[in-house]
XYZ file of C-alpha atoms in Angstrom:
732
model
C 0.025 -0.106 -0.103
C 2.966 2.421 0.299
C 3.561 4.350 -3.146
C 7.158 3.485 -5.371
C 8.687 5.101 -8.688
C 7.135 3.499 -11.720
C 10.248 2.067 -12.858
C 9.131 -0.236 -9.972
C 5.186 -0.499 -10.698
C 6.011 -3.891 -12.725
C 7.506 -5.961 -10.103
C 5.173 -4.726 -7.773
C 2.003 -5.697 -9.759
C 3.476 -8.995 -10.046
C 3.853 -9.387 -6.695
C 0.137 -8.220 -6.347
C -0.862 -10.653 -8.607
C 0.675 -13.630 -7.331
C -0.103 -13.487 -3.618
C -3.857 -12.461 -2.752
C -2.318 -10.173 0.478
C 0.655 -8.610 -0.686
C 2.806 -6.329 1.419
C 2.415 -2.811 0.619
C 5.942 -0.816 0.189
C 5.967 3.497 0.459
C 4.277 6.166 0.720
C 1.902 8.068 -1.646
C -1.017 8.734 -2.321
C -5.029 7.528 -1.768
C -8.209 4.825 -1.360
C -9.729 3.658 -4.284
C -13.602 4.527 -4.554
C -13.005 6.645 -1.063
C -13.507 9.996 -0.282
C -11.177 12.896 -0.651
C -10.793 14.335 2.701
C -12.116 18.342 2.372
C -9.726 21.075 3.162
C -11.006 22.660 6.041
C -12.010 18.902 8.101
C -9.549 18.410 10.244
C -10.985 15.355 11.733
C -7.765 13.732 10.328
C -5.647 15.975 10.426
C -3.682 13.578 12.360
C -3.045 11.591 9.076
C 0.378 12.514 7.761
C 1.794 12.450 4.781
C 5.081 10.384 4.576
C 8.199 10.024 2.014
C 11.183 7.940 1.886
C 14.449 8.982 0.183
C 14.271 11.526 -2.843
C 10.442 10.361 -2.993
C 11.185 6.580 -3.515
C 8.282 5.139 -1.561
C 5.861 7.288 -0.015
C 3.510 5.873 3.520
C 0.625 7.121 5.732
C 0.616 7.587 8.703
C -0.629 9.305 12.540
C 1.048 11.367 14.697
C -0.254 9.795 18.316
C 2.491 12.245 20.307
C 3.516 15.965 19.682
C 7.044 13.981 18.968
C 6.289 10.544 16.967
C 4.522 8.832 14.183
C 3.047 5.218 13.688
C 3.522 4.385 10.721
C 4.102 0.666 8.665
C 7.206 -0.833 9.116
C 6.818 -1.759 5.632
C 7.379 1.312 4.629
C 11.247 1.516 5.823
C 11.927 -2.169 5.074
C 14.919 -3.137 2.367
C 12.466 -5.485 0.785
C 8.879 -5.204 2.472
C 7.250 -8.800 0.873
C 10.595 -10.794 2.013
C 11.010 -8.706 5.272
C 9.752 -6.645 8.319
C 12.383 -5.940 9.733
C 13.563 -2.864 10.091
C 16.633 -1.112 11.996
C 16.055 0.767 14.740
C 17.479 4.454 15.044
C 18.366 6.732 12.279
C 16.489 5.860 8.979
C 18.662 4.125 6.810
C 17.158 6.776 3.523
C 15.731 10.275 4.911
C 12.180 10.563 5.812
C 10.335 13.483 5.783
C 6.742 14.319 7.087
C 3.170 16.571 6.781
C 1.349 16.762 9.299
C -2.327 18.075 8.786
C -1.954 18.078 5.039
C -5.009 20.170 3.953
C -4.351 21.026 -0.185
C -0.579 22.413 0.429
C -1.014 23.550 3.722
C 0.695 21.389 6.400
C 3.435 21.176 9.291
C 7.161 19.477 7.555
C 9.051 17.521 9.959
C 12.001 15.074 9.551
C 11.111 11.551 10.975
C 14.968 11.349 12.523
C 14.468 7.571 14.435
C 12.928 4.648 13.678
C 10.950 2.480 16.767
C 10.210 -1.094 15.179
C 8.166 -3.874 16.237
C 9.002 -6.893 16.052
C 6.079 -8.695 15.973
C 4.247 -7.318 13.399
C 3.793 -4.220 10.852
C 4.698 -1.236 12.835
C 6.902 1.403 13.496
C 7.450 4.456 15.759
C 8.807 7.365 13.735
C 10.664 10.042 15.681
C 9.937 13.954 14.399
C 13.138 16.039 14.945
C 10.603 19.171 16.571
C 7.405 18.515 18.153
C 4.090 19.067 16.289
C 2.018 22.103 18.186
C -0.470 22.343 16.177
C -1.944 19.024 15.482
C -3.911 17.115 18.171
C -2.595 13.491 18.661
C -4.893 10.695 17.888
C -6.562 9.021 20.350
C -5.667 4.912 20.781
C -8.687 2.655 20.837
C -8.672 0.327 23.530
C -10.823 -2.228 22.311
C -9.478 -4.489 20.282
C -11.363 -4.882 16.076
C -14.443 -7.257 15.631
C -15.533 -9.642 13.235
C -18.417 -8.079 11.778
C -17.607 -3.950 12.930
C -17.166 -1.476 11.108
C -13.903 0.330 10.590
C -13.026 4.025 8.761
C -9.048 4.125 7.680
C -7.180 7.298 5.680
C -4.361 7.401 3.856
C -2.735 9.152 1.093
C -2.238 6.356 -1.935
C -2.915 6.414 -5.185
C -7.065 6.243 -6.260
C -8.521 4.788 -9.136
C -7.408 7.527 -11.591
C -4.918 9.797 -9.413
C -2.039 8.599 -8.910
C -0.599 10.947 -6.715
C -3.179 13.247 -4.720
C -3.089 16.094 -1.937
C -5.418 15.372 -0.221
C -6.010 12.584 1.935
C -9.422 9.900 1.265
C -10.933 7.724 3.593
C -12.469 4.713 2.969
C -14.556 2.542 4.960
C -13.610 -1.333 6.144
C -15.709 -5.177 7.662
C -13.632 -6.632 10.033
C -13.555 -9.949 8.643
C -11.417 -11.501 10.984
C -9.298 -10.357 13.607
C -6.063 -11.909 15.609
C -3.594 -10.957 17.620
C -1.660 -8.481 16.236
C -3.691 -7.822 13.054
C -7.265 -8.204 11.252
C -8.086 -9.202 8.173
C -11.337 -6.866 6.161
C -12.468 -5.869 3.149
C -13.260 -2.746 1.781
C -16.401 -1.686 1.084
C -18.403 0.392 -2.127
C -15.454 -0.533 -3.804
C -12.654 1.441 -2.103
C -9.562 -0.133 -1.084
C -5.960 0.689 0.265
C -2.996 1.818 -2.105
C 0.435 2.231 -2.062
C 0.721 4.569 -0.341
C -1.951 3.932 2.344
C 0.341 1.791 3.896
C 1.156 3.279 7.541
C -2.120 5.556 7.680
C -4.749 5.328 10.619
C -7.288 3.011 11.031
C -10.466 3.931 13.517
C -13.140 3.102 15.103
C -15.170 5.857 17.053
C -13.109 8.287 16.605
C -9.912 6.137 18.112
C -7.330 4.392 16.216
C -6.891 1.128 16.206
C -4.909 -0.042 13.492
C -2.414 1.161 10.665
C -3.314 0.087 6.915
C -1.092 -2.892 6.564
C -1.760 -5.293 3.712
C -4.466 -4.969 0.257
C -5.306 -6.831 -2.948
C -5.735 -3.196 -3.648
C -8.395 -3.737 -6.236
C -8.855 -0.830 -8.660
C -6.060 1.270 -7.870
C -4.578 3.004 -10.256
C -2.093 0.877 -12.300
C -3.155 -2.802 -10.456
C -3.992 -5.267 -13.067
C -8.021 -4.587 -14.173
C -9.162 -8.307 -13.223
C -7.603 -7.359 -9.792
C -11.186 -6.547 -8.126
C -10.416 -7.465 -4.882
C -10.775 -5.155 -2.352
C -9.865 -7.145 0.966
C -6.404 -6.648 3.327
C -4.780 -6.642 6.299
C -4.646 -3.990 9.279
C -1.508 -3.841 11.426
C -3.948 -3.327 14.875
C -2.133 -0.336 17.515
C -4.616 -0.837 20.324
C -2.678 -2.800 22.901
C -0.027 -0.701 22.435
C -0.090 2.502 24.660
C 2.004 2.159 26.635
C 5.132 0.841 24.177
C 4.202 4.344 22.347
C 4.266 6.307 26.173
C 7.641 4.309 27.073
C 9.084 5.504 23.970
C 7.873 8.569 24.179
C 7.967 9.831 27.939
C 11.890 8.216 27.402
C 15.082 10.522 27.182
C 16.958 10.854 23.885
C 20.764 8.374 24.556
C 23.531 8.918 22.905
C 24.300 7.903 19.547
C 26.476 9.461 17.478
C 26.364 6.782 14.694
C 22.690 6.581 14.532
C 22.226 3.234 16.422
C 20.084 3.268 18.725
C 22.676 1.795 21.229
C 24.381 4.494 23.503
C 27.639 5.345 22.755
C 29.995 7.539 25.013
C 32.604 9.796 25.103
C 35.524 11.091 27.193
C 37.813 13.532 27.362
C 41.630 13.471 27.711
C 42.911 17.335 27.181
C 46.009 16.422 29.072
C 46.627 13.806 26.856
C 50.339 13.509 24.400
C 48.858 14.714 20.709
C 51.719 13.702 17.749
C 54.120 14.996 20.695
C 52.635 18.203 21.652
C 51.956 17.408 26.031
C 48.927 18.897 26.827
C 46.847 19.001 23.726
C 44.032 16.573 24.392
C 41.720 13.997 22.877
C 37.795 12.584 23.467
C 37.850 8.581 22.509
C 34.778 7.484 21.878
C 33.402 4.324 22.720
C 30.253 2.922 20.296
C 27.982 0.935 22.357
C 26.856 -2.727 20.748
C 31.035 -3.607 20.642
C 31.094 -1.315 17.371
C 34.452 -0.134 18.348
C 36.588 3.016 19.751
C 37.577 6.096 18.388
C 40.714 8.958 18.797
C 39.780 12.498 18.032
C 42.230 15.266 18.424
C 42.690 18.211 16.565
C 45.308 16.567 14.242
C 42.105 15.060 12.183
C 41.687 16.527 9.245
C 38.101 17.524 9.920
C 39.156 19.310 13.428
C 39.483 22.109 13.475
C 42.847 23.527 14.677
C 45.710 21.610 15.197
C 47.267 19.673 17.953
C 49.457 21.969 19.775
C 51.048 21.946 24.108
C 48.309 23.770 26.012
C 45.727 23.447 24.290
C 43.066 21.228 26.717
C 41.051 19.868 23.964
C 38.364 17.852 25.600
C 38.382 19.357 28.309
C 34.982 20.170 28.164
C 31.944 18.022 26.350
C 28.377 18.464 25.951
C 25.764 17.020 23.388
C 23.107 17.958 21.155
C 21.471 16.700 18.103
C 22.304 20.617 16.709
C 21.730 19.813 12.960
C 18.303 17.425 14.095
C 19.067 14.780 11.598
C 19.493 11.857 14.115
C 22.383 12.059 15.341
C 23.607 13.419 18.173
C 26.239 15.851 17.627
C 29.052 16.500 20.454
C 30.080 20.522 21.819
C 33.973 20.115 22.340
C 36.094 23.068 24.341
C 39.882 23.788 23.989
C 39.352 26.373 26.479
C 43.723 26.995 26.078
C 43.667 27.400 23.024
C 45.904 29.694 21.641
C 44.237 32.235 18.846
C 46.865 33.837 17.006
C 49.272 35.624 20.135
C 46.059 35.608 22.246
C 46.868 32.886 24.059
C 44.173 30.822 26.197
C 42.106 32.709 23.980
C 40.252 29.645 23.651
C 37.925 28.172 21.436
C 34.221 25.184 20.691
C 33.471 23.235 18.013
C 30.495 21.130 16.640
C 32.134 17.779 15.650
C 28.387 15.876 13.776
C 27.656 12.303 13.696
C 26.868 10.453 10.950
C 26.088 6.582 9.416
C 29.679 5.948 10.632
C 30.066 7.963 13.903
C 31.601 11.536 14.587
C 33.257 12.930 11.368
C 30.714 11.397 8.960
C 28.455 13.572 9.141
C 28.129 17.864 7.684
C 31.719 19.771 8.502
C 32.260 20.833 12.058
C 30.477 23.976 12.797
C 33.702 26.039 14.729
C 33.709 29.315 17.143
C 36.640 31.142 17.832
C 36.510 35.158 18.467
C 36.775 37.114 15.720
C 35.498 34.684 12.980
C 32.233 33.077 11.889
C 29.638 35.784 12.471
C 26.635 37.521 15.140
C 28.287 38.441 19.316
C 31.245 36.130 18.514
C 33.018 36.783 15.156
C 32.331 41.140 16.638
C 34.589 39.950 19.723
C 37.585 39.841 18.883
C 40.252 37.010 20.808
C 42.685 38.048 24.324
C 44.907 35.710 26.251
C 43.198 34.632 28.985
C 39.803 34.587 27.732
C 39.476 31.085 27.977
C 35.960 30.289 25.579
C 34.871 27.379 26.475
C 35.675 26.810 29.896
C 32.763 25.690 30.226
C 29.349 24.407 28.111
C 25.791 23.244 27.257
C 24.087 22.731 25.564
C 20.153 20.941 24.652
C 16.603 22.397 22.786
C 14.119 24.649 23.608
C 10.885 23.497 24.630
C 9.390 24.306 21.027
C 12.312 21.626 19.856
C 15.356 24.013 18.484
C 18.590 23.439 19.083
C 20.866 24.960 21.834
C 24.492 25.936 22.442
C 26.250 27.505 25.539
C 29.779 28.883 26.152
C 31.171 30.154 28.937
C 34.150 33.253 28.717
C 35.132 33.534 32.363
C 38.221 34.434 31.497
C 36.805 38.015 28.310
C 37.385 41.447 29.823
C 35.195 44.229 29.045
C 36.629 47.333 28.176
C 39.270 47.811 31.070
C 37.711 45.108 33.514
C 39.816 42.038 32.747
C 38.231 38.367 33.435
C 34.504 39.986 33.990
C 33.394 36.965 32.084
C 30.780 36.135 29.994
C 29.089 33.755 27.727
C 27.536 33.042 23.992
C 23.966 31.881 23.203
C 24.496 29.772 19.692
C 21.418 28.985 17.998
C 20.854 28.230 14.553
C 22.882 30.226 12.307
C 24.135 32.674 14.729
C 24.844 33.654 18.260
C 24.531 36.474 20.887
C 26.973 37.295 23.715
C 25.691 37.665 27.609
C 27.196 39.810 29.560
C 27.077 41.756 33.098
C 27.117 44.860 30.627
C 24.238 43.823 29.171
C 20.506 44.637 29.855
C 18.473 44.064 31.926
C 21.341 41.016 32.865
C 21.982 41.336 37.306
C 25.034 42.259 38.688
C 27.755 44.976 37.592
C 30.016 43.497 35.466
C 33.877 44.183 37.697
C 37.530 42.768 37.573
C 37.513 39.146 38.233
C 33.771 38.477 38.265
C 34.625 34.795 36.585
C 30.726 35.181 35.079
C 30.303 31.842 32.302
C 32.778 30.389 34.882
C 29.575 28.064 35.649
C 27.066 27.450 32.734
C 23.668 24.788 32.036
C 20.355 25.132 31.067
C 17.264 23.080 30.404
C 14.440 23.640 27.909
C 13.051 26.045 29.231
C 16.174 28.493 30.603
C 18.953 28.402 31.497
C 21.840 30.028 34.286
C 25.289 31.321 34.111
C 27.068 31.069 36.811
C 29.800 34.192 38.324
C 31.232 33.377 41.118
C 34.166 35.468 41.419
C 31.910 38.215 42.085
C 31.922 39.775 45.415
C 28.937 40.766 47.202
C 28.620 44.023 49.473
C 32.181 43.748 49.136
C 32.746 39.770 50.266
C 35.123 38.891 47.228
C 34.337 35.444 45.711
C 30.887 35.828 47.992
C 29.332 34.547 43.680
C 25.881 34.948 41.827
C 24.745 33.855 38.986
C 21.832 34.725 36.264
C 18.974 32.671 34.449
C 17.374 33.533 30.985
C 14.647 32.223 28.893
C 14.938 30.852 25.515
C 12.571 33.576 24.202
C 14.313 35.818 22.783
C 13.774 40.114 23.248
C 13.957 42.630 20.383
C 17.777 42.629 20.667
C 18.102 38.505 19.831
C 18.998 37.835 23.271
C 17.461 35.413 26.106
C 14.916 37.312 27.700
C 16.441 37.571 31.810
C 14.555 36.038 33.826
C 16.228 37.092 37.311
C 19.475 37.042 39.571
C 20.531 35.220 42.354
C 23.253 35.625 45.549
C 22.748 34.742 48.981
C 21.884 37.777 50.413
C 18.765 37.428 48.326
C 15.908 37.678 51.504
C 14.724 34.224 49.737
C 17.722 31.949 50.217
C 18.651 30.999 53.470
C 22.059 32.159 54.717
C 23.883 35.025 53.543
C 26.935 35.808 51.513
C 29.896 35.568 52.233
C 33.924 36.359 51.129
C 35.302 32.591 49.544
C 31.664 31.258 48.700
C 32.427 30.419 45.203
C 28.311 30.623 45.121
C 27.454 29.182 41.298
C 30.711 27.932 41.109
C 29.233 24.583 39.934
C 25.349 24.453 38.355
C 22.758 22.228 36.940
C 18.832 22.429 35.823
C 16.389 20.344 34.999
C 13.397 20.772 33.258
C 9.480 18.851 35.378
C 6.124 19.148 35.040
C 4.608 20.161 38.403
C 1.467 18.412 39.358
C -1.805 20.241 37.648
C 0.383 20.939 34.192
C 0.571 19.300 31.407
C 3.770 19.643 29.972
C 7.055 20.291 31.509
C 6.845 23.706 32.099
C 9.068 24.312 35.309
C 12.646 23.449 36.086
C 14.354 22.955 38.517
C 18.362 24.740 39.450
C 20.889 23.561 41.595
C 23.353 26.162 42.806
C 27.003 24.754 43.817
C 28.931 26.858 46.296
C 31.949 24.602 47.348
C 33.138 27.348 49.091
C 31.224 27.589 52.443
C 31.552 27.292 55.437
C 29.592 25.274 57.349
C 28.626 24.164 60.998
C 28.487 20.673 61.896
C 26.371 20.727 64.674
C 24.639 23.893 66.006
C 25.958 26.151 67.619
C 29.768 24.607 66.325
C 32.297 25.707 64.462
C 32.207 26.695 60.982
C 34.174 24.359 58.732
C 35.951 26.461 56.102
C 35.494 24.838 52.676
C 33.321 22.187 53.584
C 30.650 23.554 50.498
C 27.043 23.513 50.235
C 24.019 23.351 47.446
C 20.991 25.063 47.223
C 17.616 24.081 45.469
C 16.063 26.318 43.316
C 11.873 25.942 42.000
C 11.912 28.436 39.000
C 8.144 28.646 37.700
C 7.000 28.698 34.443
C 6.389 32.536 34.029
C 10.101 33.097 35.430
C 8.964 33.496 38.889
C 10.788 31.360 41.001
C 11.747 30.242 45.425
C 13.892 28.601 47.710
C 13.930 24.773 47.711
C 15.971 23.483 50.793
C 20.451 22.586 51.345
C 21.967 19.541 50.306
C 25.088 18.829 51.871
C 26.551 16.086 54.342
C 25.322 15.339 57.554
C 25.440 15.557 61.057
C 24.814 13.719 64.365
C 20.970 15.274 64.477
C 19.707 14.687 60.587
C 19.899 11.705 57.961
C 22.370 12.876 55.848
C 24.995 10.812 54.778
C 28.376 11.881 55.392
C 29.628 14.691 57.846
C 31.001 18.077 56.941
C 33.941 18.835 57.119
C 36.685 21.174 56.447
C 37.809 21.081 52.613
C 35.008 18.485 51.637
C 34.346 21.387 48.528
C 30.591 19.527 48.054
C 29.006 21.311 45.445
C 32.659 21.767 43.447
C 30.322 19.551 40.672
C 26.541 18.636 40.152
C 24.593 17.588 37.643
C 20.567 16.751 38.089
C 18.613 14.452 35.240
C 14.321 13.830 34.764
C 13.912 9.964 34.867
C 10.502 10.584 33.118
C 10.294 14.044 31.733
C 6.417 13.646 30.348
C 5.498 12.346 33.923
C 4.671 14.955 37.390
C 7.860 14.924 38.502
C 9.067 13.206 42.153
C 11.420 12.361 44.586
C 11.561 9.064 42.884
C 12.291 10.156 39.351
C 14.228 14.059 39.891
C 18.152 12.950 40.829
C 20.923 15.068 41.134
C 24.784 13.886 41.492
C 26.866 16.658 43.932
C 30.607 16.130 43.507
C 32.629 15.856 47.037
C 35.788 15.851 45.746
C 37.694 17.584 48.223
C 36.681 14.499 51.438
C 38.832 12.863 53.078
C 38.362 9.104 53.789
C 39.958 7.854 56.478
C 44.136 8.747 55.990
C 43.255 9.530 51.948
C 42.620 12.926 52.224
C 40.947 14.004 48.927
C 40.055 10.741 48.051
C 36.577 12.293 47.014
C 33.076 10.776 46.989
C 29.708 11.791 45.323
C 26.690 11.802 46.952
C 23.193 11.617 45.490
C 20.300 13.200 45.976
C 16.321 13.268 44.593
C 15.485 17.284 44.022
C 12.054 17.075 45.324
C 12.147 14.944 48.219
C 13.455 15.608 51.490
C 17.838 15.841 51.692
C 18.411 13.036 53.644
C 15.416 10.976 53.240
C 16.201 9.937 49.899
C 20.388 10.316 50.009
C 22.970 7.735 48.702
C 26.635 8.519 49.093
C 29.129 7.228 47.281
C 33.004 6.155 47.012
C 35.570 4.081 46.016
C 35.505 0.165 46.971
C 32.120 1.077 49.211
C 29.837 -1.468 46.350
C 28.044 0.858 44.129
C 30.589 -0.194 41.884
C 33.764 2.257 41.903
C 36.623 -0.412 42.350
C 38.714 -0.670 45.011
C 39.916 1.703 48.193
C 40.192 5.207 48.635
C 43.764 6.942 47.634
C 45.161 10.254 48.548
C 44.219 12.413 45.672
C 41.530 10.398 44.037
C 38.883 13.268 43.919
C 36.230 11.159 43.203
C 33.389 13.199 42.521
C 35.511 16.745 40.593
C 33.911 14.251 37.030
C 30.132 13.359 37.119
C 27.544 13.203 34.396
C 24.043 11.328 35.553
C 21.781 9.721 32.902
C 18.354 8.211 33.196
C 20.167 5.387 32.588
C 23.504 5.871 33.986
C 25.935 7.577 36.826
C 29.198 8.729 34.674
C 32.149 9.062 37.307
C 35.154 10.104 35.861
C 38.590 9.865 37.892
C 41.092 11.576 36.026
C 43.882 11.983 39.249
C 43.786 8.480 39.517
C 44.486 5.874 41.371
C 45.754 4.568 37.465
C 48.268 6.876 36.070
C 46.053 7.027 33.079
C 42.806 8.221 34.796
C 39.412 6.139 34.767
C 35.893 6.242 33.894
C 33.442 4.547 36.025
C 30.244 3.797 34.434
C 27.330 3.117 37.484
C 23.976 1.285 36.424
C 21.441 4.000 37.568
C 19.712 1.559 40.621
C 23.496 1.862 41.890
C 23.513 5.365 42.024
C 19.922 6.273 44.153
C 18.894 5.212 47.042
C 16.262 1.658 47.291
C 18.094 0.473 44.313
C 19.400 -3.116 42.821
C 22.797 -2.692 42.501
C 23.965 -4.310 38.748
C 27.524 -4.500 37.842
C 29.052 -1.587 36.812
C 31.165 -0.853 33.366
C 35.432 0.606 33.641
C 36.874 2.194 31.154
C 40.580 2.661 30.896
C 43.279 3.243 28.421
C 44.637 0.014 27.903
C 41.560 -1.735 28.438
C 38.812 -2.610 25.829
C 40.021 -2.045 23.259
C 41.199 1.692 24.107
C 45.091 2.297 23.329
C 47.070 2.492 26.920
C 47.912 5.808 26.738
C 46.302 8.286 28.814
C 46.088 11.582 31.668
C 43.282 12.299 32.543
C 40.999 9.727 31.054
C 37.412 10.710 32.458
C 38.196 14.544 33.053
C 35.196 14.588 30.984
C 32.671 12.263 29.845
C 29.026 12.412 27.813
């Protein structure tokens, strides 16, 4: 029932004539003898017209979620007459879809991921951006029954039209029903034709199935002696849970588009081509598909490996060009640009079928080049562009990258700091001299030391900012993705510890905002993830272990803030180690540096947020364990639960997945990255001389979970080259 090019018609027609129910295999047209849908009729607006390749196939589909279509696997199968097997991941051929088409109007999207069923002719197809102007179809909850009537819709050919612009409708009578399919016969001469494959089949306005196979009697191009209108539909009434699980899942890092998670690990101190501390990134492809090494000496990576570049010191991931392959944002914040020492730059390396480097040419960002604010800003010694980086997509699905340059001078103000917001084909600068940005630019503010963001907001930290005369007390700015008249993200608010909403007060050396983490979540009563939780690390904060006890310098603290959809915000509570009078793990001690690194995660972003779904990992790299000074630890908490009720303490050798025993100078907690699947704990400082990365399954990293075997990546093991210096310094 899918349409394909005319030069394949004869072969396909023979196959159709040979079998009473031949598989349909491509997209295109409409229902034979059916009724064209009027341009003003939005009843079937959720129906999609799908084009595979250079119009090699055409199918129909149905929007079942703002980001997902249901359609037929046969639309994507290499030879649907022989097999409906379809590989998961990015479609083999570029695929587009138009949803809500009426005449020539509709919302066009690209299909960037396929999730196939193995038991029926069905796939889920993820779109590059949500469709917000069409209401998705609702699934039926009961199976079709023999003798009942079903309506069906598609863009397949008709008796007379090869490729109509409007969908057509027809009616089936159900002949029989099986576990995953149903046999049907078209009424009044209506039959599903090529191009109707994957189109919706409805009962009482609810989606019960998809067009799958048809005898195609009366369809254009089919032998006139073929008059049967029998067919088979793929049932979908029992797929609600499967659809919900996939639609509600967070995206994995997948550089080669095979639907298996990949890992990128930075080693910014690595020697490359004899150049010490030039830096590199190692990629471990999931599914045993090998490893790759990325350096600036590769011809597709901008620049060249030089001593002190520190390439790979910070990483972020996003599908920036919206093709389904994950792209890697890599910084080299100590890169010299011309005569400007440590000016720094950033690259977006694009994924493709064969991994990073097999996609489009890299996007390169260095001051004084390109366009936008980055081009208008001259590289200067010590700018350290790329000393922090974050990336993601907005609620509308638009990709963005946020780059910190904490050493940026503003006029005569050295190291005042700045950040660059990159979106589309342009970028804008943000600093404390920018209109409405809270605070005033001052020497050594280091605005841009930390950056974070989610689908709603971004935040930029200035831990060097003096508050009320207290040097290095720190503050931050929160902005939205909604651009103002000047093209910059709109300012939402600023925060420091002298704010009346925040417990405590600004003190010299707190370094409030040294680390940041933000995650979007859906509050009770909302239908989407409109709100955000911002975690703010103050690793220099002095804390008392007991009420009335002496302050422990540099113990560290983390503050949680709830930012509402309208930008209003409230202080939630603090996260820190325990005392004898509470139930938190650990003990507040001088020099722990709690909050030096942060990573937050929402394991169920579509669901109402809960203590079980919103988690944060807090780095405690200065923790002393026994005689091991600065051995380090990781402390995980719930973002919505009380601080001690659901916290978990992780240190080397405690059974959670970090092997061995604590050693002096390991500084566990320096490099952390939390996902709904794993907690990645980098140990660049030891005890392995090369550095290492430990991957703890999610249950190992949260209270109440059943521990599973952890995985360690280390140079010299698992196919990785046996050379490394700070392997695990960064990971995505």
